[in-house]
CSV table of C-alpha atoms and ligand atoms in Angstrom, one decimal:
chain,number,residue,atom,x,y,z
A,478,MET,CA,8.2,159.7,23.5
A,479,ASP,CA,10.6,158.1,21.5
A,480,LEU,CA,11.6,154.5,22.0
A,481,MET,CA,14.4,154.8,24.3
A,482,GLN,CA,12.1,156.8,26.9
A,483,LEU,CA,9.5,154.1,26.3
A,484,LEU,CA,11.6,150.9,27.1
A,485,GLY,CA,13.4,153.6,30.4
A,486,ILE,CA,16.8,153.2,28.8
A,487,GLY,CA,19.4,156.2,29.8
A,488,LYS,CA,21.5,157.2,27.3
A,489,ALA,CA,25.7,157.0,27.8
A,490,THR,CA,28.2,159.2,26.3
A,491,PHE,CA,31.7,161.0,27.1
A,492,SER,CA,32.5,164.6,27.4
A,493,HIS,CA,33.6,166.7,24.9
A,494,GLY,CA,33.1,165.2,21.4
A,495,VAL,CA,31.6,167.1,18.0
A,496,HIS,CA,28.3,166.8,16.3
A,497,PRO,CA,29.3,166.4,12.6
A,498,PRO,CA,26.1,166.6,10.2
A,499,GLU,CA,24.9,162.5,9.9
A,500,TYR,CA,24.5,162.9,6.2
A,501,LYS,CA,23.4,158.6,6.5
A,502,LYS,CA,19.1,158.8,5.7
A,503,GLY,CA,19.7,157.8,2.3
A,504,THR,CA,21.6,154.3,2.7
A,505,GLY,CA,20.6,153.6,6.1
A,506,SER,CA,17.4,152.6,5.3
A,507,SER,CA,18.4,150.9,2.4
A,508,LYS,CA,19.4,147.1,2.2
A,509,ILE,CA,22.5,145.4,1.6
A,510,ARG,CA,22.7,144.6,-2.2
A,511,ARG,CA,25.8,141.7,-3.4
A,512,LEU,CA,27.7,144.0,-6.5
A,513,SER,CA,29.2,141.6,-9.2
A,514,PHE,CA,32.3,140.2,-9.6
A,515,SER,CA,35.0,142.1,-11.5
A,516,PRO,CA,36.9,140.1,-13.6
A,517,GLU,CA,40.3,140.3,-12.1
A,518,MET,CA,40.6,141.0,-8.5
A,519,ILE,CA,43.7,142.4,-6.7
A,520,LEU,CA,44.6,141.0,-2.9
A,521,PRO,CA,47.3,142.7,-1.2
A,522,LEU,CA,49.3,140.5,1.0
A,523,ALA,CA,49.7,143.0,3.9
A,524,GLN,CA,45.4,143.7,4.4
A,525,HIS,CA,46.0,143.8,8.5
A,526,PHE,CA,48.4,145.4,11.0
A,527,GLY,CA,51.4,142.8,11.6
A,528,ALA,CA,53.4,140.6,9.8
A,529,PRO,CA,51.9,140.4,5.7
A,530,SER,CA,50.8,136.6,4.7
A,531,LEU,CA,52.9,134.4,3.0
A,532,PRO,CA,51.4,132.8,-0.2
A,533,VAL,CA,50.8,129.2,-0.9
A,534,VAL,CA,50.3,129.8,-4.7
A,535,HIS,CA,52.2,130.3,-8.0
A,536,GLU,CA,51.4,132.1,-10.8
A,537,GLY,CA,48.9,130.2,-13.0
A,538,GLN,CA,47.5,128.3,-10.6
A,539,GLU,CA,43.9,127.2,-10.3
A,540,VAL,CA,41.9,128.0,-7.5
A,541,VAL,CA,38.6,128.1,-5.9
A,542,ARG,CA,36.2,130.6,-4.2
A,543,GLY,CA,37.6,130.2,-0.2
A,544,GLU,CA,40.6,128.5,-1.1
A,545,VAL,CA,43.5,129.6,1.5
A,546,LEU,CA,45.9,131.7,-1.1
A,547,ALA,CA,48.4,132.9,1.8
A,548,GLU,CA,49.0,131.6,4.9
A,549,ALA,CA,49.7,133.9,8.5
A,550,ASP,CA,53.2,134.8,8.6
A,551,GLY,CA,53.7,134.3,12.8
A,552,PHE,CA,50.9,134.8,15.9
A,553,MET,CA,50.1,138.7,14.7
A,554,SER,CA,48.6,137.8,11.2
A,555,VAL,CA,46.0,136.0,9.5
A,556,PRO,CA,45.6,134.3,6.6
A,557,LEU,CA,44.3,135.2,3.2
A,558,HIS,CA,41.7,133.4,1.5
A,559,SER,CA,40.6,133.4,-2.8
A,560,PRO,CA,37.7,135.9,-2.8
A,561,ALA,CA,36.8,134.1,-6.4
A,562,THR,CA,37.3,131.1,-8.7
A,563,GLY,CA,40.2,131.6,-11.5
A,564,VAL,CA,43.8,131.9,-11.5
A,565,ILE,CA,46.8,133.4,-10.6
A,566,ARG,CA,47.4,135.8,-12.9
A,567,LYS,CA,50.4,137.8,-11.2
A,568,ILE,CA,52.4,137.8,-7.6
A,569,GLY,CA,53.8,140.8,-7.4
A,570,LEU,CA,53.8,144.7,-6.3
A,571,MET,CA,50.8,146.5,-6.9
A,572,PRO,CA,49.0,149.9,-5.7
A,573,THR,CA,47.3,150.2,-2.7
A,574,ALA,CA,44.9,152.7,-0.6
A,575,ARG,CA,47.6,153.6,1.2
A,576,GLY,CA,50.1,154.4,-1.0
A,577,PRO,CA,53.2,152.8,-2.0
A,578,LYS,CA,52.7,149.5,-4.3
A,579,THR,CA,52.9,145.9,-1.9
A,580,GLU,CA,53.1,142.6,-2.6
A,581,SER,CA,49.7,141.5,-4.2
A,582,ILE,CA,48.0,138.6,-5.3
A,583,VAL,CA,46.6,139.1,-9.1
A,584,LEU,CA,43.1,136.5,-9.8
A,585,LYS,CA,41.9,136.3,-12.8
A,586,LEU,CA,38.5,135.1,-12.6
A,587,HIS,CA,36.9,132.3,-14.5
A,588,ALA,CA,33.8,133.4,-16.8
A,589,GLY,CA,30.8,131.2,-16.4
A,590,VAL,CA,32.0,128.5,-13.7
A,591,SER,CA,30.3,128.0,-10.4
A,592,GLN,CA,31.5,130.8,-7.6
A,593,GLU,CA,30.6,127.9,-4.8
A,594,VAL,CA,32.5,128.8,-1.9
A,595,LEU,CA,34.8,125.8,-0.4
A,596,TYR,CA,34.0,125.3,3.4
A,597,GLY,CA,35.9,123.0,5.7
A,598,ALA,CA,34.2,120.6,8.3
A,599,PRO,CA,31.7,122.5,10.4
A,600,GLN,CA,32.6,123.4,13.5
A,601,ASN,CA,30.4,123.5,16.6
A,602,ILE,CA,31.6,126.5,19.2
A,603,ALA,CA,30.2,125.0,22.2
A,604,ASP,CA,32.4,121.9,22.3
A,605,MET,CA,35.4,124.2,21.6
A,606,THR,CA,37.9,125.2,24.0
A,607,PRO,CA,39.1,129.3,24.4
A,608,GLU,CA,42.4,128.0,22.7
A,609,ALA,CA,40.7,126.1,19.9
A,610,LEU,CA,38.3,129.0,19.7
A,611,ILE,CA,41.2,131.3,18.8
A,612,ASP,CA,42.8,129.2,16.5
A,613,ALA,CA,39.6,128.9,14.5
A,614,VAL,CA,39.5,132.6,14.2
A,615,ARG,CA,42.6,132.8,13.2
A,616,ASN,CA,42.1,130.6,10.1
A,617,THR,CA,38.7,132.9,9.3
A,618,GLY,CA,41.0,135.2,8.3
A,619,MET,CA,39.4,137.8,10.2
A,620,VAL,CA,40.5,141.2,11.1
A,621,GLY,CA,39.3,144.6,12.9
A,622,LEU,CA,36.4,145.7,9.8
A,623,GLY,CA,35.9,148.8,11.3
A,624,GLY,CA,39.1,149.8,9.9
A,625,ALA,CA,41.7,148.9,12.5
A,626,SER,CA,42.5,145.8,10.7
A,627,PHE,CA,44.4,144.5,13.6
A,628,PRO,CA,43.9,140.6,13.6
A,629,THR,CA,40.5,139.5,16.0
A,630,HIS,CA,42.1,136.4,17.0
A,631,ALA,CA,45.5,138.4,18.7
A,632,LYS,CA,42.4,140.2,20.6
A,633,MET,CA,40.8,137.7,21.8
A,634,ARG,CA,44.1,136.3,23.4
A,635,ILE,CA,43.6,137.9,27.0
A,636,PRO,CA,47.2,138.4,28.5
A,637,GLU,CA,47.7,136.1,31.6
A,638,ASP,CA,47.8,138.7,34.3
A,639,GLN,CA,44.7,140.4,33.1
A,640,ARG,CA,40.9,139.2,33.2
A,641,VAL,CA,38.2,140.4,31.2
A,642,ASP,CA,34.5,140.6,31.8
A,643,THR,CA,33.1,142.6,29.4
A,644,VAL,CA,32.8,142.1,25.4
A,645,LEU,CA,31.6,145.5,24.4
A,646,VAL,CA,30.3,145.3,20.5
A,647,ASN,CA,30.6,148.3,19.1
A,648,GLY,CA,27.5,149.8,16.8
A,649,CYS,CA,28.3,153.5,17.1
A,650,GLU,CA,29.0,153.5,14.0
A,651,CYS,CA,29.4,157.7,14.8
A,652,GLU,CA,31.4,158.7,11.5
A,653,PRO,CA,29.4,160.8,8.5
A,654,TYR,CA,27.8,159.0,5.4
A,655,LEU,CA,28.8,155.6,6.7
A,656,THR,CA,25.9,152.8,7.5
A,657,THR,CA,27.8,149.6,7.3
A,658,ASP,CA,27.3,148.5,11.0
A,659,HIS,CA,23.5,149.6,11.1
A,660,ARG,CA,22.4,148.0,7.8
A,661,VAL,CA,24.5,144.5,9.3
A,662,MET,CA,22.8,144.6,12.5
A,663,MET,CA,19.4,144.9,11.0
A,664,GLU,CA,20.0,142.3,8.7
A,665,TYR,CA,22.2,139.7,10.2
A,666,SER,CA,21.7,139.8,14.0
A,667,MET,CA,21.7,136.5,14.4
A,668,ASP,CA,25.4,136.2,13.1
A,669,LEU,CA,26.1,139.0,15.5
A,670,LEU,CA,25.1,137.2,18.5
A,671,THR,CA,27.2,133.8,17.6
A,672,GLY,CA,30.1,136.2,17.0
A,673,ILE,CA,29.4,137.3,20.5
A,674,GLU,CA,29.1,134.0,21.7
A,675,VAL,CA,32.7,133.5,20.1
A,676,ALA,CA,34.2,136.3,21.9
A,677,MET,CA,32.7,136.0,25.3
A,678,LYS,CA,34.0,132.1,25.1
A,679,ALA,CA,37.4,133.3,23.9
A,680,THR,CA,37.8,136.2,26.2
A,681,GLY,CA,36.8,134.5,29.2
A,682,ALA,CA,33.9,137.6,29.5
A,683,ALA,CA,30.6,136.8,31.5
A,684,ARG,CA,28.5,139.3,29.6
A,685,ALA,CA,28.4,141.6,26.2
A,686,ILE,CA,27.1,144.9,25.5
A,687,ILE,CA,26.6,146.2,22.1
A,688,GLY,CA,26.9,150.2,22.2
A,689,ILE,CA,24.1,151.5,19.8
A,690,GLU,CA,24.0,155.6,19.4
A,691,ASP,CA,20.1,156.6,19.2
A,692,ASN,CA,20.1,157.6,15.8
A,693,LYS,CA,19.6,153.9,14.8
A,694,PRO,CA,16.3,153.1,16.9
A,695,ASP,CA,15.3,150.1,14.2
A,696,ALA,CA,18.6,148.7,15.2
A,697,ILE,CA,18.3,149.1,18.7
A,698,GLU,CA,14.9,147.3,18.3
A,699,ALA,CA,15.9,144.4,16.2
A,700,LEU,CA,18.8,143.7,18.7
A,701,LEU,CA,16.6,144.1,21.9
A,702,LYS,CA,14.4,141.7,20.2
A,703,ALA,CA,17.1,139.3,19.4
A,704,CYS,CA,19.1,139.3,22.5
A,705,PRO,CA,19.4,135.8,24.9
A,706,ALA,CA,16.7,136.2,27.7
A,707,ASP,CA,19.4,135.5,30.2
A,708,GLY,CA,20.9,138.8,30.2
A,709,ASN,CA,24.3,137.9,29.6
A,710,VAL,CA,24.4,139.9,25.9
A,711,THR,CA,22.6,143.9,26.1
A,712,VAL,CA,22.2,146.5,24.2
A,713,GLY,CA,23.8,149.7,25.5
A,714,VAL,CA,21.8,152.7,24.3
A,715,MET,CA,24.7,156.3,23.5
A,716,LYS,CA,24.0,159.4,22.5
A,717,THR,CA,24.7,160.4,18.9
A,718,LYS,CA,28.2,162.3,19.2
A,719,TYR,CA,31.5,162.1,17.5
A,720,PRO,CA,34.0,159.7,18.0
A,721,GLN,CA,31.4,157.8,20.5
A,722,GLY,CA,32.1,154.4,18.4
A,723,ALA,CA,36.6,155.3,19.9
A,724,GLU,CA,37.4,152.5,22.0
A,725,LYS,CA,38.0,154.4,25.3
A,726,MET,CA,34.6,156.7,24.9
A,727,MET,CA,32.7,153.6,24.6
A,728,ILE,CA,34.4,151.8,27.6
A,729,LYS,CA,34.1,155.3,29.5
A,730,ALA,CA,30.4,155.9,28.4
A,731,LEU,CA,28.9,152.2,29.1
A,732,LEU,CA,31.1,151.1,32.3
A,733,ASN,CA,32.4,154.5,33.4
A,734,ARG,CA,36.2,152.9,33.5
A,735,GLU,CA,38.9,155.0,31.9
A,736,VAL,CA,41.7,153.1,30.3
A,737,PRO,CA,45.3,154.4,31.1
A,738,SER,CA,47.1,156.6,29.2
A,739,GLY,CA,49.2,153.7,26.4
A,740,ASP,CA,47.7,150.9,27.6
A,741,TYR,CA,44.5,148.8,26.0
A,742,PRO,CA,40.9,148.2,27.2
A,743,ALA,CA,41.9,144.7,28.9
A,744,ALA,CA,43.8,146.3,31.4
A,745,VAL,CA,40.1,147.3,32.2
A,746,GLY,CA,38.7,144.4,31.7
A,747,VAL,CA,37.2,144.9,28.7
A,748,SER,CA,37.6,143.5,25.1
A,749,VAL,CA,35.9,145.5,22.0
A,750,TYR,CA,34.6,144.2,18.8
A,751,ASN,CA,33.0,146.1,15.8
A,752,VAL,CA,29.6,145.2,14.9
A,753,ALA,CA,30.6,144.4,11.4
A,754,THR,CA,33.5,142.1,12.5
A,755,LEU,CA,31.7,139.8,15.1
A,756,THR,CA,28.8,139.3,12.7
A,757,GLN,CA,31.2,138.3,9.9
A,758,LEU,CA,33.0,135.8,12.2
A,759,GLY,CA,29.7,134.5,13.7
A,760,ALA,CA,28.3,133.8,10.0
A,761,LEU,CA,32.3,132.1,8.7
A,762,LEU,CA,33.4,130.4,11.8
A,763,PRO,CA,30.7,127.4,12.3
A,764,GLN,CA,31.2,126.5,8.8
A,765,CYS,CA,35.1,127.0,8.8
A,766,GLN,CA,35.0,129.5,5.5
A,767,GLY,CA,37.6,132.4,5.1
A,768,LEU,CA,36.7,136.1,4.9
A,769,ILE,CA,36.6,136.7,1.4
A,770,GLU,CA,33.8,139.3,1.5
A,771,ARG,CA,32.6,142.5,3.4
A,772,VAL,CA,29.8,145.0,3.2
A,773,VAL,CA,31.0,148.5,2.5
A,774,THR,CA,29.2,151.4,2.1
A,775,ILE,CA,29.3,153.6,-1.1
A,776,THR,CA,28.0,156.8,-0.8
A,777,GLY,CA,28.3,160.6,-1.4
A,778,PRO,CA,27.1,163.5,-3.6
A,779,GLY,CA,29.3,162.0,-6.2
A,780,ILE,CA,27.8,158.6,-6.7
A,781,LYS,CA,24.6,157.9,-8.3
A,782,LYS,CA,23.6,154.7,-6.5
A,783,PRO,CA,24.5,155.2,-3.2
A,784,GLY,CA,23.8,152.1,-0.7
A,785,ASN,CA,25.9,149.0,1.5
A,786,TYR,CA,27.1,146.7,-0.9
A,787,LEU,CA,28.6,142.9,-0.2
A,788,VAL,CA,31.8,143.5,-2.3
A,789,ALA,CA,34.3,140.8,-2.7
A,790,LEU,CA,37.3,141.5,-1.2
A,791,GLY,CA,39.8,142.6,-3.9
A,792,THR,CA,37.5,144.1,-6.5
A,793,PRO,CA,39.6,147.4,-7.8
A,794,LEU,CA,38.0,150.6,-7.0
A,795,ARG,CA,37.6,151.5,-10.3
A,796,PHE,CA,35.3,148.8,-11.3
A,797,VAL,CA,33.0,149.7,-8.3
A,798,LEU,CA,33.1,153.1,-9.0
A,799,GLU,CA,31.9,152.4,-12.8
A,800,ASN,CA,29.2,149.8,-11.6
A,801,LEU,CA,27.5,152.2,-9.6
A,802,GLY,CA,27.5,155.7,-11.5
A,803,PHE,CA,30.8,157.7,-10.8
A,804,HIS,CA,30.8,161.5,-12.1
A,805,GLY,CA,33.4,162.8,-10.1
A,806,ASP,CA,37.4,162.4,-10.4
A,807,ALA,CA,39.8,160.3,-8.7
A,808,ASP,CA,40.7,163.4,-6.5
A,809,HIS,CA,37.5,163.5,-4.3
A,810,LEU,CA,37.3,159.8,-3.2
A,811,ILE,CA,38.0,159.2,0.5
A,812,MET,CA,38.6,155.5,1.9
A,813,GLY,CA,36.5,155.5,5.1
A,814,GLY,CA,34.4,158.6,6.5
A,815,PRO,CA,35.2,162.3,6.3
A,816,MET,CA,36.2,162.6,10.1
A,817,MET,CA,39.3,159.6,9.9
A,818,GLY,CA,38.9,158.2,6.2
A,819,ALA,CA,42.0,158.5,3.9
A,820,SER,CA,41.7,160.5,0.4
A,821,VAL,CA,42.9,158.2,-2.4
A,822,ALA,CA,44.7,159.3,-5.4
A,823,SER,CA,44.3,156.4,-7.8
A,824,LEU,CA,41.0,153.8,-8.9
A,825,ASP,CA,43.3,150.8,-9.7
A,826,VAL,CA,43.6,150.3,-5.7
A,827,PRO,CA,41.2,146.9,-4.2
A,828,ILE,CA,38.8,146.7,-1.7
A,829,THR,CA,40.6,145.4,1.3
A,830,LYS,CA,39.5,143.8,4.9
A,831,GLY,CA,39.6,147.0,6.6
A,832,ILE,CA,37.3,149.4,4.2
A,833,SER,CA,33.9,150.1,5.4
A,834,GLY,CA,33.5,153.0,3.0
A,835,ILE,CA,33.8,155.2,0.0
A,836,LEU,CA,33.0,158.3,0.2
A,837,VAL,CA,32.8,160.3,-3.1
A,838,LEU,CA,32.5,164.3,-2.8
A,839,THR,CA,31.8,166.3,-5.5
A,840,ASP,CA,33.6,169.7,-5.9
A,841,GLU,CA,31.1,171.6,-3.8
A,842,ALA,CA,31.4,169.2,-1.0
A,843,LYS,CA,34.9,169.1,-0.9
A,844,SER,CA,35.4,172.7,-0.6
A,845,LYS,CA,32.8,172.4,2.6
A,846,GLN,CA,34.9,169.6,3.7
A,847,THR,CA,38.2,170.5,3.2
A,848,PRO,CA,38.5,174.7,3.5
A,849,ARG,CA,42.1,175.8,2.3
A,850,LYS,CA,43.2,178.9,3.7
A,851,VAL,CA,44.8,178.8,6.3
A,852,TRP,CA,44.9,181.6,9.7
A,853,PRO,CA,46.7,181.7,12.8
A,854,CYS,CA,45.5,180.7,15.9
A,855,ILE,CA,43.3,182.7,17.8
A,856,ARG,CA,43.6,181.5,21.1
A,857,CYS,CA,39.5,180.6,21.1
A,858,ALA,CA,40.2,176.9,22.7
A,859,TYR,CA,37.1,175.4,20.8
A,860,CYS,CA,39.7,172.8,19.9
A,861,VAL,CA,40.7,172.3,23.9
A,862,ARG,CA,37.2,171.8,24.3
A,863,ALA,CA,36.2,169.1,21.0
A,864,CYS,CA,39.2,166.9,22.2
A,865,PRO,CA,37.6,163.6,23.8
A,866,VAL,CA,40.9,162.7,25.7
A,867,HIS,CA,41.4,165.8,26.8
A,868,LEU,CA,44.7,166.9,25.2
A,869,ASN,CA,45.3,170.5,24.5
A,870,PRO,CA,45.6,170.7,20.3
A,871,SER,CA,46.0,174.1,20.5
A,872,GLU,CA,49.5,173.9,22.1
A,873,LEU,CA,50.3,171.0,20.2
A,874,GLY,CA,49.8,172.6,17.0
A,875,MET,CA,52.3,175.2,18.0
A,876,LEU,CA,54.5,173.1,18.8
A,877,ALA,CA,54.5,171.1,15.4
A,878,ALA,CA,54.4,174.3,13.3
A,879,LYS,CA,58.0,174.3,14.9
A,880,ARG,CA,59.1,170.8,14.6
A,881,GLN,CA,59.3,170.3,18.2
A,882,TYR,CA,58.4,166.8,17.9
A,883,GLN,CA,59.6,164.7,20.6
A,884,THR,CA,58.3,167.8,23.2
A,885,MET,CA,55.0,167.1,22.1
A,886,GLU,CA,55.1,163.5,22.8
A,887,GLU,CA,56.8,163.9,26.2
A,888,LYS,CA,55.3,167.0,28.1
A,889,PHE,CA,51.7,167.1,25.5
A,890,ASN,CA,50.6,163.2,25.3
A,891,LEU,CA,50.7,163.3,21.4
A,892,ASN,CA,50.4,159.6,21.7
A,893,ASP,CA,47.0,159.9,23.3
A,894,CYS,CA,45.8,161.7,20.1
A,895,PHE,CA,43.7,158.8,18.1
A,896,GLU,CA,43.7,161.0,15.2
A,897,CYS,CA,39.8,162.0,15.6
A,898,GLY,CA,40.3,165.2,13.8
A,899,CYS,CA,37.5,166.5,16.3
A,900,CYS,CA,39.9,169.5,16.3
A,901,THR,CA,40.7,170.1,12.9
A,902,TYR,CA,36.7,170.0,12.4
A,903,VAL,CA,36.0,172.8,15.4
A,904,CYS,CA,38.9,175.4,14.2
A,905,PRO,CA,38.1,178.5,13.2
A,906,SER,CA,40.8,179.0,11.7
A,907,ALA,CA,41.3,175.8,9.3
A,908,ILE,CA,44.4,174.6,11.0
A,909,PRO,CA,45.0,171.2,9.8
A,910,LEU,CA,46.1,170.0,13.5
A,911,VAL,CA,45.1,166.3,13.0
A,912,GLN,CA,47.5,166.4,10.0
A,913,TYR,CA,50.2,168.1,12.0
A,914,PHE,CA,49.7,165.3,14.6
A,915,ARG,CA,50.1,162.4,11.9
A,916,ILE,CA,53.5,164.0,10.8
A,917,ALA,CA,54.8,164.1,14.1
A,918,LYS,CA,53.8,160.9,15.1
A,919,ALA,CA,55.6,159.3,12.0
A,920,ILE,CA,58.4,161.4,12.7
A,921,ASN,CA,58.8,160.4,15.9
A,922,ARG,CA,58.5,156.6,15.2
A,923,GLU,CA,61.3,157.2,12.6
A,924,ASN,CA,63.6,158.5,14.9
A,925,ARG,CA,63.1,156.1,17.0
A,926,GLU,CA,63.8,152.9,14.8
A,927,ARG,CA,66.5,154.7,13.2
A,928,VAL,CA,68.1,155.0,17.0
A,929,ALA,CA,67.0,151.0,17.9
R,1292,SF4,S1,42.8,164.3,16.5
R,1292,SF4,FE1,43.9,163.8,18.6
R,1292,SF4,S2,44.4,165.9,19.4
R,1292,SF4,FE2,42.5,165.8,17.8
R,1292,SF4,S3,40.6,166.0,18.8
R,1292,SF4,FE3,41.3,164.2,18.3
R,1292,SF4,S4,42.3,162.9,19.9
R,1292,SF4,FE4,42.2,165.3,20.3
R,1293,SF4,S1,40.3,175.9,17.4
R,1293,SF4,FE1,42.1,176.7,16.1
R,1293,SF4,S2,42.1,178.9,16.3
R,1293,SF4,FE2,40.9,177.8,18.2
R,1293,SF4,S3,42.5,177.6,19.8
R,1293,SF4,FE3,42.5,175.8,18.8
R,1293,SF4,S4,44.4,175.7,16.9
R,1293,SF4,FE4,43.7,177.8,17.8
């Protein structure tokens, strides 16, 4: 009998989805370790969804670890803090994982100086109004650390005509290889509960549920023990299935509510946050500190010392990999997990706020991950049975091949596709469906912008 049966806990889930191999054993059980500081750090001003931050420092200026380097530009933006004590070497265009060069601050570290963090005056969450809390969240520079990089304070501002009754905390971590959230739940559970308190107070929610897949029994046990006795924060055990951690899947599985097409979770009374986001927030906000580092899973068959590492934001990928024993080449790198992550073509890009994992694949592992030969669709409908939002990927794929992007959107709900990759994963013809859908959405977006 397993832990869940002993506790009499049922396991929630959603319909469809896939079961890729997990590859989590190696890093899931190893404690978070700190990576040393690189001599130089690259800090893009656009590390979040929304307007890039505005620099308030100049080249040659000395800065202290934790100091604000760039301020938020409007509500849908966040400030950027210095990850180390040093001097601003350059403000200009630098490469990023997304591809094009982007405006960045380059920080040169002072060797041998104290790397003590600059804090503000302590803040007591219990004394703060929801508005004051949302401002304080914004001051931390916090964004969704699960990968979306949506400013956290903006998510907490609930539209006036909506009410949120439940905060859902995403501890599913359903992507293969990644174990950041698993370790964060195990090692920083009290910070997570503080972050949940902030989210509940800011959104007005009366309860919170931490959703965890049943392949992490130790994290479930740790959080069941840590949750307060009043029952307002509980653990929801979920079946291990990809993409269980997607917002709409979690809401359906744990609350049996359906977010309407094109709408947000607040429309059904829910606000969803990743565990790493709320854990960092719970650590930073009470001491008025900014986001300067994050936990990253660095793993895969092409790395000698895989693990979960606390990495200063801005650390170049080359420095990270050289420290941990990289024995592949730049073509084999994925930022994020294998299902939704993106390939990285250069080692000269920095770790940014939204990067939860770096996957280093060898030639052999890569060929298993991405078969090259594409065959015609055989109408097997595996993709239809896998799609968690019940689209018809086969039909969408055929329309994409004919470049009928508008029809895909208007008649086949292309915009409901959240690019989970389940259809591509199951397709026996190796049709790169999700890549087609990304292109189709980008072209439709461009066309709309051209008309506007
Ligand atoms: S990538 Fe899109 S179409 Fe394919 S399974 Fe996921 S949501 Fe469905
Ligand atoms: S899984 Fe692939 S081959 Fe099968 S119906 Fe879908 S697109 Fe066609």
